[in-house]
């Protein structure tokens, strides 16, 4: 059960980071952090045809970072905070590890200075 959860967590992170590897998709997520937008609104700052933008939206949806809903002729996209929180938790974990290592190194350097 735990291994199954870890495999899904890892797959979710892989998809999220892969989706965020593209600058256009990062810009889309950034814009959606300000609130839901229609695909037409999302496309405004990009020099992309609507079908190209929709491909980026689909990748973001498959990663779980974004969801969309079509009402009538309007597709509205929104960021999925829990997916962003999972990627942030992974990043925070690694930052904490490196900060602890840097603190130990600084303590070691200070001890060596006092010894000389």
mmCIF file of C-alpha atoms in Angstrom:
data_model
loop_
_atom_site.group_PDB
_atom_site.id
_atom_site.type_symbol
_atom_site.label_atom_id
_atom_site.label_comp_id
_atom_site.label_asym_id
_atom_site.label_seq_id
_atom_site.Cartn_x
_atom_site.Cartn_y
_atom_site.Cartn_z
ATOM 1 C CA UNK A 1 0.000 0.000 0.000
ATOM 2 C CA UNK A 2 2.760 2.458 0.960
ATOM 3 C CA UNK A 3 4.809 1.579 -2.128
ATOM 4 C CA UNK A 4 1.747 2.117 -4.304
ATOM 5 C CA UNK A 5 1.210 5.548 -2.752
ATOM 6 C CA UNK A 6 4.886 6.440 -3.190
ATOM 7 C CA UNK A 7 4.827 5.344 -6.853
ATOM 8 C CA UNK A 8 1.749 7.489 -7.522
ATOM 9 C CA UNK A 9 3.320 10.435 -5.655
ATOM 10 C CA UNK A 10 6.475 10.056 -7.723
ATOM 11 C CA UNK A 11 4.510 9.821 -10.977
ATOM 12 C CA UNK A 12 2.497 12.920 -10.034
ATOM 13 C CA UNK A 13 5.705 14.847 -9.323
ATOM 14 C CA UNK A 14 7.263 13.642 -12.575
ATOM 15 C CA UNK A 15 4.246 14.868 -14.528
ATOM 16 C CA UNK A 16 4.140 18.192 -12.707
ATOM 17 C CA UNK A 17 7.832 18.953 -13.153
ATOM 18 C CA UNK A 18 7.744 17.795 -16.765
ATOM 19 C CA UNK A 19 4.804 20.103 -17.464
ATOM 20 C CA UNK A 20 6.561 22.983 -15.716
ATOM 21 C CA UNK A 21 9.676 22.383 -17.798
ATOM 22 C CA UNK A 22 8.184 24.450 -20.604
ATOM 23 C CA UNK A 23 8.271 28.272 -20.270
ATOM 24 C CA UNK A 24 4.865 28.722 -21.914
ATOM 25 C CA UNK A 25 3.250 26.313 -19.467
ATOM 26 C CA UNK A 26 4.963 28.021 -16.519
ATOM 27 C CA UNK A 27 3.579 31.336 -17.756
ATOM 28 C CA UNK A 28 0.094 29.828 -18.047
ATOM 29 C CA UNK A 29 0.266 28.528 -14.465
ATOM 30 C CA UNK A 30 1.512 31.929 -13.276
ATOM 31 C CA UNK A 31 -1.398 33.676 -14.965
ATOM 32 C CA UNK A 32 -3.868 31.190 -13.492
ATOM 33 C CA UNK A 33 -2.492 31.818 -9.995
ATOM 34 C CA UNK A 34 -4.201 35.220 -10.311
ATOM 35 C CA UNK A 35 -7.528 33.458 -10.852
ATOM 36 C CA UNK A 36 -9.464 31.396 -13.395
ATOM 37 C CA UNK A 37 -9.323 32.537 -17.012
ATOM 38 C CA UNK A 38 -10.888 31.511 -20.262
ATOM 39 C CA UNK A 39 -8.635 30.004 -22.902
ATOM 40 C CA UNK A 40 -9.127 33.173 -24.948
ATOM 41 C CA UNK A 41 -7.951 35.316 -22.009
ATOM 42 C CA UNK A 42 -4.993 32.982 -21.443
ATOM 43 C CA UNK A 43 -3.936 33.194 -25.074
ATOM 44 C CA UNK A 44 -3.761 37.021 -25.123
ATOM 45 C CA UNK A 45 -0.058 37.493 -24.228
ATOM 46 C CA UNK A 46 1.164 34.546 -26.292
ATOM 47 C CA UNK A 47 1.911 34.476 -29.986
ATOM 48 C CA UNK A 48 0.322 31.055 -30.329
ATOM 49 C CA UNK A 49 -2.589 29.766 -32.323
ATOM 50 C CA UNK A 50 -5.452 28.661 -30.090
ATOM 51 C CA UNK A 51 -4.909 24.934 -30.886
ATOM 52 C CA UNK A 52 -1.262 25.258 -29.794
ATOM 53 C CA UNK A 53 -2.261 26.913 -26.531
ATOM 54 C CA UNK A 54 -4.849 24.179 -25.947
ATOM 55 C CA UNK A 55 -2.089 21.553 -26.282
ATOM 56 C CA UNK A 56 -0.216 23.277 -23.463
ATOM 57 C CA UNK A 57 -3.399 23.390 -21.379
ATOM 58 C CA UNK A 58 -3.940 19.647 -21.963
ATOM 59 C CA UNK A 59 -0.411 18.855 -20.753
ATOM 60 C CA UNK A 60 -1.059 20.937 -17.633
ATOM 61 C CA UNK A 61 -4.370 19.143 -17.099
ATOM 62 C CA UNK A 62 -2.718 15.724 -17.463
ATOM 63 C CA UNK A 63 -0.149 16.765 -14.863
ATOM 64 C CA UNK A 64 -2.928 17.745 -12.449
ATOM 65 C CA UNK A 65 -1.676 21.340 -12.170
ATOM 66 C CA UNK A 66 -4.628 22.807 -14.056
ATOM 67 C CA UNK A 67 -8.253 21.892 -14.589
ATOM 68 C CA UNK A 68 -10.705 23.276 -17.086
ATOM 69 C CA UNK A 69 -14.427 23.329 -17.563
ATOM 70 C CA UNK A 70 -16.366 24.077 -20.695
ATOM 71 C CA UNK A 71 -19.648 25.925 -20.320
ATOM 72 C CA UNK A 72 -21.273 26.662 -23.631
ATOM 73 C CA UNK A 73 -18.521 27.856 -25.930
ATOM 74 C CA UNK A 74 -16.181 29.051 -23.182
ATOM 75 C CA UNK A 75 -13.473 26.840 -21.654
ATOM 76 C CA UNK A 76 -12.323 28.220 -18.299
ATOM 77 C CA UNK A 77 -9.061 27.084 -16.753
ATOM 78 C CA UNK A 78 -7.998 27.203 -13.127
ATOM 79 C CA UNK A 79 -4.907 26.198 -11.202
ATOM 80 C CA UNK A 80 -5.163 23.196 -8.877
ATOM 81 C CA UNK A 81 -3.517 24.362 -5.626
ATOM 82 C CA UNK A 82 -3.032 20.864 -4.174
ATOM 83 C CA UNK A 83 -0.803 19.894 -7.113
ATOM 84 C CA UNK A 84 1.279 23.042 -6.639
ATOM 85 C CA UNK A 85 1.463 22.327 -2.912
ATOM 86 C CA UNK A 86 2.832 18.835 -3.603
ATOM 87 C CA UNK A 87 5.600 20.217 -5.815
ATOM 88 C CA UNK A 88 6.316 22.929 -3.231
ATOM 89 C CA UNK A 89 6.538 20.315 -0.463
ATOM 90 C CA UNK A 90 9.096 18.356 -2.505
ATOM 91 C CA UNK A 91 11.148 21.500 -3.112
ATOM 92 C CA UNK A 92 10.894 22.565 0.551
ATOM 93 C CA UNK A 93 12.120 19.145 1.677
ATOM 94 C CA UNK A 94 15.228 19.460 -0.472
ATOM 95 C CA UNK A 95 15.864 23.063 0.564
ATOM 96 C CA UNK A 96 15.696 22.015 4.225
ATOM 97 C CA UNK A 97 18.209 19.238 3.577
ATOM 98 C CA UNK A 98 20.642 21.601 1.871
ATOM 99 C CA UNK A 99 20.195 24.287 4.524
ATOM 100 C CA UNK A 100 21.039 21.719 7.215
ATOM 101 C CA UNK A 101 24.148 20.683 5.285
ATOM 102 C CA UNK A 102 25.221 24.295 4.855
ATOM 103 C CA UNK A 103 24.664 24.956 8.562
ATOM 104 C CA UNK A 104 26.860 21.969 9.449
ATOM 105 C CA UNK A 105 29.547 23.162 7.059
ATOM 106 C CA UNK A 106 29.436 26.676 8.532
ATOM 107 C CA UNK A 107 29.717 25.252 12.052
ATOM 108 C CA UNK A 108 32.677 23.145 10.972
ATOM 109 C CA UNK A 109 34.414 26.161 9.407
ATOM 110 C CA UNK A 110 33.831 28.243 12.538
ATOM 111 C CA UNK A 111 35.247 25.447 14.736
ATOM 112 C CA UNK A 112 38.328 25.205 12.521
ATOM 113 C CA UNK A 113 38.851 28.988 12.728
ATOM 114 C CA UNK A 114 38.665 28.882 16.532
ATOM 115 C CA UNK A 115 41.174 26.007 16.614
ATOM 116 C CA UNK A 116 43.802 27.962 14.664
#
